[in-house]
Coordinates of C-alpha atoms in Angstrom, one line a residue:
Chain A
X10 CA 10.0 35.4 -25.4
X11 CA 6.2 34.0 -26.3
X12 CA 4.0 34.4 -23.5
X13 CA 2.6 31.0 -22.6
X14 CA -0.7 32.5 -22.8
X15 CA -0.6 33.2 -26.5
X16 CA 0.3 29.3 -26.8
X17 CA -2.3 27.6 -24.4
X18 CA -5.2 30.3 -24.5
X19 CA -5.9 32.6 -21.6
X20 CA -6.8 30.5 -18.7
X21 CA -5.1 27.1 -19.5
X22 CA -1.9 29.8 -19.7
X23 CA -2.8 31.6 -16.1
X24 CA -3.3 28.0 -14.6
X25 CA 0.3 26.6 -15.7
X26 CA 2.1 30.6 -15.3
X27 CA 0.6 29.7 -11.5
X28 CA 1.8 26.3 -11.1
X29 CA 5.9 27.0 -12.3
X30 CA 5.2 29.9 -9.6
X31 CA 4.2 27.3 -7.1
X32 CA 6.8 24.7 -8.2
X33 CA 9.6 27.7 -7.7
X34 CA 8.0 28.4 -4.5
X35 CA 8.6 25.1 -3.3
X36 CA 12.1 24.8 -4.7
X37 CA 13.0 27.3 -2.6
X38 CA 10.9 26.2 0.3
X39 CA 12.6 23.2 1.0
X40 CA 16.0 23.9 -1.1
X41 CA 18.1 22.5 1.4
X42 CA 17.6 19.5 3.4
X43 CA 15.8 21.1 7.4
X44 CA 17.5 18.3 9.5
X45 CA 21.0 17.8 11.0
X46 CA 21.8 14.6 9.5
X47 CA 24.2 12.2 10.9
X48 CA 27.3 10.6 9.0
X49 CA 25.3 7.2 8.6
X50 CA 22.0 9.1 7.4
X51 CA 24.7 11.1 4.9
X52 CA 25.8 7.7 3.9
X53 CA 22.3 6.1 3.3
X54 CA 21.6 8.9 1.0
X55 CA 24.7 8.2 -0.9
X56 CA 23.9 4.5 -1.1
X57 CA 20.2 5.7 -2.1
X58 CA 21.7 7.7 -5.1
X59 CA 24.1 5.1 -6.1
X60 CA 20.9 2.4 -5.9
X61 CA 18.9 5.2 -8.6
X62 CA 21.7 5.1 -11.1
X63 CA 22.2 1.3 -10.6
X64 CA 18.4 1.1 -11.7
X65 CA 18.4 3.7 -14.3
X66 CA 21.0 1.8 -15.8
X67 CA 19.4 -1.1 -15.7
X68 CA 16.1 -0.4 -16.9
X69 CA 18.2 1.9 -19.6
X70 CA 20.0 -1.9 -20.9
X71 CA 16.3 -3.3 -20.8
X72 CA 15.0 -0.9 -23.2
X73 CA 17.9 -1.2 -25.3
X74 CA 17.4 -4.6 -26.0
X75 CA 14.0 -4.6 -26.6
X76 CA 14.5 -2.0 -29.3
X77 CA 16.9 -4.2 -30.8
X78 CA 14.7 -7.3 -31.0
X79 CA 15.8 -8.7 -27.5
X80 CA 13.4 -9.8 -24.9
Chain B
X4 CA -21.3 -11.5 45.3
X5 CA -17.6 -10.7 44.9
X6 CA -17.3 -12.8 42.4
X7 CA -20.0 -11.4 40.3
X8 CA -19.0 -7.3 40.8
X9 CA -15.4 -8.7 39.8
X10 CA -16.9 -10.5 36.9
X11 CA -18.9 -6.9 35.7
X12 CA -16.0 -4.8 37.0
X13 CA -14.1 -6.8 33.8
X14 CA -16.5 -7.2 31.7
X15 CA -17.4 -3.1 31.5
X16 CA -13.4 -2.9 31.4
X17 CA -12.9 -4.8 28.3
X18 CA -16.2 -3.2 26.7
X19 CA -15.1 0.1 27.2
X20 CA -11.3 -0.7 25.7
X21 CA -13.0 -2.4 22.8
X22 CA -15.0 1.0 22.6
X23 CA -11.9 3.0 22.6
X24 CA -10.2 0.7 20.2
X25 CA -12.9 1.5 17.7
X26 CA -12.7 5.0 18.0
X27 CA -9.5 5.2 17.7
X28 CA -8.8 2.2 15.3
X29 CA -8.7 3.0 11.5
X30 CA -5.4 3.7 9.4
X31 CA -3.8 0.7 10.3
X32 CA -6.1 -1.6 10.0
X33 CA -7.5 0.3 6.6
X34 CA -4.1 0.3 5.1
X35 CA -2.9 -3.6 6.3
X36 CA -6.6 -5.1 4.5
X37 CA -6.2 -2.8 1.6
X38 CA -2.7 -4.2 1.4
X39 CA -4.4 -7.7 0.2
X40 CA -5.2 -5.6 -2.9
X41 CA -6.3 -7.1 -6.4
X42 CA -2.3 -7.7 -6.8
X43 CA -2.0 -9.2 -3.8
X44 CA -5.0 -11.7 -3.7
X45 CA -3.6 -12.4 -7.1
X46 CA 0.1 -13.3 -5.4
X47 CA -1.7 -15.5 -3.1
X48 CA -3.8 -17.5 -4.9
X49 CA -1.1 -18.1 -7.4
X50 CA 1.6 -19.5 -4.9
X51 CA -1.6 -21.3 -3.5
X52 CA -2.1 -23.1 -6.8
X53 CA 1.3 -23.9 -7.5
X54 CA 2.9 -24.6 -3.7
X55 CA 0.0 -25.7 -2.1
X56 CA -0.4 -25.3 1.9
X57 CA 3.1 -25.4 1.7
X58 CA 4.0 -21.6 1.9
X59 CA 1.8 -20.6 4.6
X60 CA 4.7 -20.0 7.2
X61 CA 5.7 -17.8 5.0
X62 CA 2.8 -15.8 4.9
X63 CA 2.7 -15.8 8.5
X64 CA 6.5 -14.2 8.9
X65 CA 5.7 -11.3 6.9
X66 CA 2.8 -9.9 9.7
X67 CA 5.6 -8.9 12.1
X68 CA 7.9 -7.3 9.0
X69 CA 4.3 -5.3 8.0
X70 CA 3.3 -4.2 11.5
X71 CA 7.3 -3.2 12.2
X72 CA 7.1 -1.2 8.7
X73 CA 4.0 0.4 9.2
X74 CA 4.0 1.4 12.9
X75 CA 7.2 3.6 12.3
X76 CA 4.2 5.7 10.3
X77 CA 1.8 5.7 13.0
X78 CA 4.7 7.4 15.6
X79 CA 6.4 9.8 12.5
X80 CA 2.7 10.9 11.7
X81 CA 1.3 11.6 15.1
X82 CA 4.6 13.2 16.1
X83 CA 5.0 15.3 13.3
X84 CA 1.8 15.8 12.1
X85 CA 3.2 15.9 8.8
X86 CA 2.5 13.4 5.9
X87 CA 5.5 10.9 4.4
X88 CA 5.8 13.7 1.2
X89 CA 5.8 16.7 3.4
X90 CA 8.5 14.8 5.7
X91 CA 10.8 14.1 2.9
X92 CA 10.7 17.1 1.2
X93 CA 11.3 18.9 4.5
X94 CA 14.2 17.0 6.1
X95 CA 16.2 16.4 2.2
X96 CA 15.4 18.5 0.5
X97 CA 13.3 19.3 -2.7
X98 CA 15.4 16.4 -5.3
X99 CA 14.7 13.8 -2.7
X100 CA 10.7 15.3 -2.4
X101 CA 10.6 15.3 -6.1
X102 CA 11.6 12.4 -6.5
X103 CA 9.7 11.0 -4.3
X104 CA 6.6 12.7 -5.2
X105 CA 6.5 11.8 -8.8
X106 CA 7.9 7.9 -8.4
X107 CA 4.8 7.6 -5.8
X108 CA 2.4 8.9 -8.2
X109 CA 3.5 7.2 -11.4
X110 CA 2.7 4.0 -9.5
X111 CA 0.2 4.9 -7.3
X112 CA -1.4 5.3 -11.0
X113 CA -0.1 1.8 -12.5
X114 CA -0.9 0.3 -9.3
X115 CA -4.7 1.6 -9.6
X116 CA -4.8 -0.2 -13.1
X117 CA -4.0 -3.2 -11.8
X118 CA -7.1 -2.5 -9.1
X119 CA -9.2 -2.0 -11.9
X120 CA -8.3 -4.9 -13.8
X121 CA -9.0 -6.8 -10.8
X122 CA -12.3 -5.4 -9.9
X123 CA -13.4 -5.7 -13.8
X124 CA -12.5 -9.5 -14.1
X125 CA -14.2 -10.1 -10.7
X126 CA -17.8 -8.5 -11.9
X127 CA -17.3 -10.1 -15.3
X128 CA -18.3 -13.1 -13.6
X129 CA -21.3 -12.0 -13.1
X130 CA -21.4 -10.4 -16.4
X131 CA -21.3 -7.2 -15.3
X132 CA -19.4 -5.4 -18.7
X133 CA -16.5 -3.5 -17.8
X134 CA -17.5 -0.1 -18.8
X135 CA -20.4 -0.4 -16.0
X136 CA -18.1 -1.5 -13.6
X137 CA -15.9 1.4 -14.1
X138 CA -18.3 3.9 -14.2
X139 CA -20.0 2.5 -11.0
X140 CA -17.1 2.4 -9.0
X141 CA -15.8 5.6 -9.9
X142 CA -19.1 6.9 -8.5
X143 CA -19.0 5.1 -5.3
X144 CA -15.6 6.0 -4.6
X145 CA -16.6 9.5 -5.1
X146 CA -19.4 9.5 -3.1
X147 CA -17.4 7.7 -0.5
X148 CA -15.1 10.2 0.1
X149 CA -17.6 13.6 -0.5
X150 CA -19.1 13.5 3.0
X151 CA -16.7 16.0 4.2
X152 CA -15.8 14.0 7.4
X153 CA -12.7 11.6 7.7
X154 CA -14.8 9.5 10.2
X155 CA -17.3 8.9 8.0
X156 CA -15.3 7.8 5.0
X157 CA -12.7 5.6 7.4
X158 CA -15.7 3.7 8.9
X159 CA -17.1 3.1 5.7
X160 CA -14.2 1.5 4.4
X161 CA -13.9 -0.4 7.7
X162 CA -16.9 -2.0 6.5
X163 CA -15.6 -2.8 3.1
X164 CA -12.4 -4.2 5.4
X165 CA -15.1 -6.5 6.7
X166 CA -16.0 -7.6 3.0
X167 CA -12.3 -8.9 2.5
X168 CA -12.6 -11.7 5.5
X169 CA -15.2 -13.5 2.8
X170 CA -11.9 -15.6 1.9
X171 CA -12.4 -17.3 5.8
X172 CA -16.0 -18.7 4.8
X173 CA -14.7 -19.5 1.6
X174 CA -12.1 -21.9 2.8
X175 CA -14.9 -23.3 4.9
X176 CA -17.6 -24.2 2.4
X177 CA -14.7 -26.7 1.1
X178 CA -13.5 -28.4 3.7
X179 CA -9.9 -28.8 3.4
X180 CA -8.1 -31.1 5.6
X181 CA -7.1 -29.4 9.0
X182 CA -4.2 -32.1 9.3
X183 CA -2.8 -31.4 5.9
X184 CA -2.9 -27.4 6.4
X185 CA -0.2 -27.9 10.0
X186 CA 1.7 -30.9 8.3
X187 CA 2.2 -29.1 4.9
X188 CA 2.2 -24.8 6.3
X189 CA 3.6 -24.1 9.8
X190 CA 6.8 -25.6 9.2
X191 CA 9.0 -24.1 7.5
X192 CA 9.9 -26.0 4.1
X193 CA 10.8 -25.0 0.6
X194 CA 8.7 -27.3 -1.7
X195 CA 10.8 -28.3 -4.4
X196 CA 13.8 -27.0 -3.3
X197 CA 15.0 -23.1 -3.3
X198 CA 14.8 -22.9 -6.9
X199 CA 14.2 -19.8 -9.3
X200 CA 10.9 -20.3 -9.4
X201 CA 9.9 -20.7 -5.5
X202 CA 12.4 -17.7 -5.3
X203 CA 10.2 -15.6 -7.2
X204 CA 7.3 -16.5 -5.6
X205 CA 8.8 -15.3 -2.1
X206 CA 9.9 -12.4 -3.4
X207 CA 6.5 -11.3 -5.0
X208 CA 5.1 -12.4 -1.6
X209 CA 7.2 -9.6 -0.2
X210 CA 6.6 -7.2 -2.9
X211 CA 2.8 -7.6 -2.0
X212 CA 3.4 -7.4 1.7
X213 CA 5.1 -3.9 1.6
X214 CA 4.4 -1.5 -0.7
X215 CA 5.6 2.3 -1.0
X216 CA 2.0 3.5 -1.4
X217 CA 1.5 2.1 2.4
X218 CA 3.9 4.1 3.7
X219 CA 2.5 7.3 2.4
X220 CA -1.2 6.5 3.0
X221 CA -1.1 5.4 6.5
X222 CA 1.4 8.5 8.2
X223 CA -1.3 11.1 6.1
X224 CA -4.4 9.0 7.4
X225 CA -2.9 9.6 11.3
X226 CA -2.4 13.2 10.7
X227 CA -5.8 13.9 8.6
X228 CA -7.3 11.3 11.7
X229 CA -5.8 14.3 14.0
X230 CA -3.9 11.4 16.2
X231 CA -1.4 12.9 18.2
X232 CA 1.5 11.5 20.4
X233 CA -1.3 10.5 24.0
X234 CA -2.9 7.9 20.7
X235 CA 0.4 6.3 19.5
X236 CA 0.1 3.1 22.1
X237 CA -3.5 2.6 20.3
X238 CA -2.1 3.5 16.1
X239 CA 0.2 0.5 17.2
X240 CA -2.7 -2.2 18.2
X241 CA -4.4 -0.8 15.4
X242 CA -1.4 -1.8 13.2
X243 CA -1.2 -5.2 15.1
X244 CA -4.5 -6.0 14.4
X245 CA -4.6 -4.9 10.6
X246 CA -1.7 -6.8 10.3
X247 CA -3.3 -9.9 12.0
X248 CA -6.0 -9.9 9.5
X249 CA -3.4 -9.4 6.3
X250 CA -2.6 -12.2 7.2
X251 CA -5.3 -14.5 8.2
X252 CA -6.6 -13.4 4.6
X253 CA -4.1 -14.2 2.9
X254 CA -3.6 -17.6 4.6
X255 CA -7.2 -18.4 3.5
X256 CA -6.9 -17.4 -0.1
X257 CA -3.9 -19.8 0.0
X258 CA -6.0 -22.5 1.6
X259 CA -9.0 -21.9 -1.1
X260 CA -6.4 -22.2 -4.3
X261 CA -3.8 -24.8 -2.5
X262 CA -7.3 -27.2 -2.3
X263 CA -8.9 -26.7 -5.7
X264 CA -6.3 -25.6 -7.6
X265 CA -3.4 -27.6 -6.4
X266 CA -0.6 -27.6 -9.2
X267 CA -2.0 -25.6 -11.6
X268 CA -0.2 -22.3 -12.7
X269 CA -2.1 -18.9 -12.4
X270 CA -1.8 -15.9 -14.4
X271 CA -4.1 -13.5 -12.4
X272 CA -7.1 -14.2 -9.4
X273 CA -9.6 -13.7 -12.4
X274 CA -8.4 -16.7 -14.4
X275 CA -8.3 -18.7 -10.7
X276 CA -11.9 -17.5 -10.5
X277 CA -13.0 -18.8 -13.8
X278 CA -10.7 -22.5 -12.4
X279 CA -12.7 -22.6 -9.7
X280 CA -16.1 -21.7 -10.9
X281 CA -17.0 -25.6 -12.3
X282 CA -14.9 -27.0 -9.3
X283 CA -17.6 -25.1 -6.7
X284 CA -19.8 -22.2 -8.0
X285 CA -20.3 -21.0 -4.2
X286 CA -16.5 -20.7 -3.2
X287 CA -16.0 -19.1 -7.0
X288 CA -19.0 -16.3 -6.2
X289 CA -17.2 -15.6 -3.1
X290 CA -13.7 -15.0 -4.3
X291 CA -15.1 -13.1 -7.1
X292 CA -16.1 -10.4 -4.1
X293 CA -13.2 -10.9 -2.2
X294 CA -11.4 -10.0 -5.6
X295 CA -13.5 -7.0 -6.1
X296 CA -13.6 -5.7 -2.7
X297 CA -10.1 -5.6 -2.4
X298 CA -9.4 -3.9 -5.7
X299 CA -11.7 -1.5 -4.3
X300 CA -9.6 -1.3 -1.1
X301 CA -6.6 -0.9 -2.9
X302 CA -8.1 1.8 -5.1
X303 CA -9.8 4.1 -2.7
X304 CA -6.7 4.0 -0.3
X305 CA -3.9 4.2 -3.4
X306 CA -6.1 7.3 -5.2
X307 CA -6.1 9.0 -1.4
X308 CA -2.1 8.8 -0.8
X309 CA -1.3 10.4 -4.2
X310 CA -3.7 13.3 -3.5
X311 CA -2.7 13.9 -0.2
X312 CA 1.4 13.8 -0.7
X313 CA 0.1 16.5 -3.2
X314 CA -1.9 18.6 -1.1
X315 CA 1.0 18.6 1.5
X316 CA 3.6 19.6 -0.9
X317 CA 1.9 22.5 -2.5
X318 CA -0.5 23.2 0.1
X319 CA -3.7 22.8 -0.6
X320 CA -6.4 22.4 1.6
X321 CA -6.1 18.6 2.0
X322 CA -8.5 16.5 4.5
X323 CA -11.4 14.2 4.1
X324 CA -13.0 16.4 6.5
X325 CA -13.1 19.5 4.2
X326 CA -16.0 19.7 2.0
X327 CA -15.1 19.8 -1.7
X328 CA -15.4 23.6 -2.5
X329 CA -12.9 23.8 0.2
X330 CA -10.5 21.7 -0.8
X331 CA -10.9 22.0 -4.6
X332 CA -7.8 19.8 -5.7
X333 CA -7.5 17.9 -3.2
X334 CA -10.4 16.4 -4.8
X335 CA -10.1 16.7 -8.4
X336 CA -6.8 15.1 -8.2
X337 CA -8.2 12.2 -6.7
X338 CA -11.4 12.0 -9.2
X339 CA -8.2 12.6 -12.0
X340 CA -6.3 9.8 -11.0
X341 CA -9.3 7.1 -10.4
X342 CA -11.3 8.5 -14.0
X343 CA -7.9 7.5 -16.0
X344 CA -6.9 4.5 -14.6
X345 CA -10.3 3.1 -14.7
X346 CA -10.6 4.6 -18.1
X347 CA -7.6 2.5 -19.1
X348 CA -8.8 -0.7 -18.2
X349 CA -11.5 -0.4 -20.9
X350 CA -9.3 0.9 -23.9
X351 CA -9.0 -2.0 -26.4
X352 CA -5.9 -3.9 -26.2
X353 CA -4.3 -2.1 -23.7
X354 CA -1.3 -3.4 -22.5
X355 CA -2.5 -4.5 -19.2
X356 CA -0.2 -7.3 -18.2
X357 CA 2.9 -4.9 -19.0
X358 CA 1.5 -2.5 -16.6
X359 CA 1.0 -5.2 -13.8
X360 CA 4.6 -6.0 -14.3
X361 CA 5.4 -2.3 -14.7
X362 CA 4.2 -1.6 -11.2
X363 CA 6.9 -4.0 -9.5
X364 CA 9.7 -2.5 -11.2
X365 CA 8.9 1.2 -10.4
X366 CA 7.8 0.3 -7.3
X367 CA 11.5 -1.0 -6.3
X368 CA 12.6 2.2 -7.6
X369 CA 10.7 3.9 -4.4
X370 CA 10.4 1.4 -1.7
X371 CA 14.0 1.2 -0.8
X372 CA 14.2 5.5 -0.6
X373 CA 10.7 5.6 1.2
X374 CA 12.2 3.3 4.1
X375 CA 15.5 4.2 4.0
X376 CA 14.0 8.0 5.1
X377 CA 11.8 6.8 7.1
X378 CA 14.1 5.2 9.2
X379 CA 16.5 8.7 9.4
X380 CA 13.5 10.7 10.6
X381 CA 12.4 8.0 13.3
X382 CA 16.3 8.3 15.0
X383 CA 16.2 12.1 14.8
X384 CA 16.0 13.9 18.1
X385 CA 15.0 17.3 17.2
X386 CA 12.0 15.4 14.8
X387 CA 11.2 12.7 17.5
X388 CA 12.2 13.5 20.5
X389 CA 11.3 10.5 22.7
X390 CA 9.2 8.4 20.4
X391 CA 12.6 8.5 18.5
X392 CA 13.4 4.4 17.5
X393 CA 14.7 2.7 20.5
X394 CA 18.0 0.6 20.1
X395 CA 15.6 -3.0 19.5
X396 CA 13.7 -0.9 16.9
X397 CA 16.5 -0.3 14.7
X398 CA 17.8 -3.6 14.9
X399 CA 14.7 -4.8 13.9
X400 CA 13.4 -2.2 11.3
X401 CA 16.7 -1.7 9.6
X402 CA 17.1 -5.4 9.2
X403 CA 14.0 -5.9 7.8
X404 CA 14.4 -3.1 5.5
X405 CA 17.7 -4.0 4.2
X406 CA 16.1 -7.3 3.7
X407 CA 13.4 -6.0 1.7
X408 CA 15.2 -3.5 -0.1
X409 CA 17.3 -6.5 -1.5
X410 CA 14.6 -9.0 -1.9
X411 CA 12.5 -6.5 -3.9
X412 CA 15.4 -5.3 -6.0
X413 CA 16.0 -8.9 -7.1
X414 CA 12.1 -9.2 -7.9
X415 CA 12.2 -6.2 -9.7
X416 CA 15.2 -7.5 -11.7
X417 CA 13.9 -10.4 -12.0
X418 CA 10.5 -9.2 -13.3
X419 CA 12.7 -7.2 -16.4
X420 CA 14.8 -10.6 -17.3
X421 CA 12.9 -13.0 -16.3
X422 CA 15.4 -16.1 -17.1
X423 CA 18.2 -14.6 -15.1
X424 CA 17.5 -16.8 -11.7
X425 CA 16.6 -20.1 -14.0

């Protein structure tokens, strides 16, 4: 495995080896949701998720038709 | 006698509210002005020149739907003591914090362009070159927030607050007819008829009413503020009153366009600046500030909100009253994030006016996750406890926010295919 030191130089490596460690840290911090939540709020994220893909799609069509000469 | 010991016993009353008030007044009026950013004054005067007086009511009915929005913050903040990204992350989880996080600092960024293209074309009037302008306000903004005290920045940027009410004498100096503003604004009338066009003109009304960066700014101001639950009856007149003015300035920037621009179609407040420059050179000088002060507004608050949701989440020191050897990144992220986006504005045929449409659609990406979890943590017991939302709070809030949600999606739809509403 190549040390991401040996690709970025010494401290630009120390800097990002410290911030993956942080990330992971707060990835398992906060890996599971710290509230009760109710069957509505359970719902609303559902509906939230649902929304995301709706967009993703959306903006996914978009691009395709501008790369094929669309507006 | 009586009379006059009743008269001082009122007097020193109201004095010594109006004292509290302004010690305790700040995030929500900061983050209602700063909400008639460059983008905004650029909505308004727009729907000015094209509509007229006519869509003033309009204006008016989105006050309420800002201060209901925004005093939710001022209750989850002083409760919690916890800022929006630290909430989220917290109560769902690190994909909903993520998500969060990175959507609010990918337009947080795009939205600062769009400050800086504002406060560029507003010196250029003066013939101030871009590159200066940049540089200069990158400074101020720096020094600004370097004093190592919250108070001292917040009532500094009261003052710039101040700045944005130059609209008011603007309206003034040209004497629009009083008649004509009630006849044409306060009732409610759809000029034209509800067609595509007037459509997207409410809904970019709304955009620029609520945005997801407010959310965030004004729950981490409270907490950095140190407001706690004893202060939540005061966040909440604060709120009204920020609200109040949001509106009263964006009334007058519709009032200043809807008179000297009347019918004419506006791409940006620079180009109604450079319209209304040979009509009256005063009224032009004057929204050339107002356009400049509240790109500056927008910027200093927007660059704040992205560096504290990151000093929550990965817990560095983050407060305006730490010095900046104490809180290191806190500060460097919010130098980072000011230094590119001004730095963009002056790269050679940047794509500017994709980024200013950019910003709506990304922001609709957020806006309907920010207030959907904003509204689960206000009905949470074990998070609220008694300043959880009552039963006329969630009948309000939730219908506003399903309103929004769906009125911003369609702007944001309608901002990618622009022919789909006719």
């Amino acid at each position: 495995m190549v040390a991401i030191e040996s690709v970025f130089g010494e401290r630009i490596g120390s800097i990002l080896r410290d911030s993956t460690g942080k990330i992971r840290s707060i990835n398992q911090k906060y890996a599971k949701p710290q509230i009760k939540l109710s069957r509505g709020a359970k719902f609303a994220l559902l509906f939230l998720r649902l929304y995301l893909i709706f967009l993703i799609v959306l903006l996914g069509y978009k691009f395709w038709t501008i790369v094929h000469g669309g507006t | 006698m009586d009379l006059l010991s009743k008269f001082y016993f009122n007097y020193s009353r109201i004095i010594k509210t109006i004292k509290i008030y302004l010690l305790l007044a700040g995030p929500g009026l900061i983050v209602m002005i700063a909400d008639n950013d460059a983008g905004g004054i650029t909505t308004y005067a727009a729907t000015g020149a094209k509509f007229g007086y006519n869509l003033i009511w309009f204006l008016v009915l989105l006050g309420p739907v800002a201060y209901f929005v925004q005093e939710m913050t001022v209750r989850l903040g002083a409760v919690t003591k916890h800022g929006h990204a630290e909430a989220i992350f917290s109560a769902f989880g690190s994909f909903w914090g993520w998500f969060s996080l990175l959507d609010l600092s990918i337009v947080n960024w795009l939205t600062m362009v769009t400050e800086f293209i504002g406060m560029t074309a507003a010196l250029s009037i003066f013939r101030v070159p871009p590159v200066i302008t940049v540089i200069i306000v990158v400074f101020v903004m720096l020094g600004i927030v370097m004093s190592g005290r919250y108070w001292t920045w917040e009532k500094i940027t009261m003052a710039f607050c101040v700045v944005n009410l130059i609209y008011i004498p603007a309206a003034f100096l040209i004497h629009p007819s009083v008649s004509d503003i009630f006849r044409a604004g306060i009732i409610p009338n759809f000029p034209g008829g509800l067609n595509g066009e007037l459509f997207f003109f409410l809904m970019a009304n709304i955009g620029t009413t609520i945005a997801p960066w407010m959310i965030f700014f004004q729950q981490s101001a409270v907490v950095d503020k140190q407001m706690k639950e004893k202060d939540i009856p005061w966040g909440k007149v604060d709120t009204a009153v920020g609200s109040f003015f949001t509106v009263v300035v964006a009334v007058f920037v519709l009032i200043v366009t809807g008179t000297l621009l009347f019918g004419q179609n506006i791409s940006d407040a620079g180009a109604a600046i450079v319209a209304i420059m040979p009509i009256n050179s005063y009224v032009g000088v004057l929204f050339a500030i107002g356009l400049f002060d509240a790109g500056f507004l927008g910027a200093i608050c927007i660059a704040l909100t992205s560096s504290w949701a990151f000093g929550e989440v990965f817990g560095w020191a983050h407060s305006l009253n730490y010095k900046v050897k104490e809180a290191f990144w806190f500060y460097i992220f919010y130098f980072f994030g000011l230094i590119t986006a001004g730095a963009v504005v002056l790269i050679p045929g940047a794509p500017l006016v994709l980024i200013t449409l950019f910003v709506q659609v990304i922001a609709v990406t957020l806006l309907p996750a920010a207030l959907v979890f904003l509204i689960i943590l206000l009905n949470n017991e074990e998070i609220m406890g008694k300043y959880k939302n009552t039963l006329f709070d969630n009948i309000t809030n939730i219908s506003i926010v399903m309103c929004i949600i769906l009125i911003s999606t369609l702007y944001g739809i309608s901002t990618l295919f622009p022919n789909l509403f006719g």
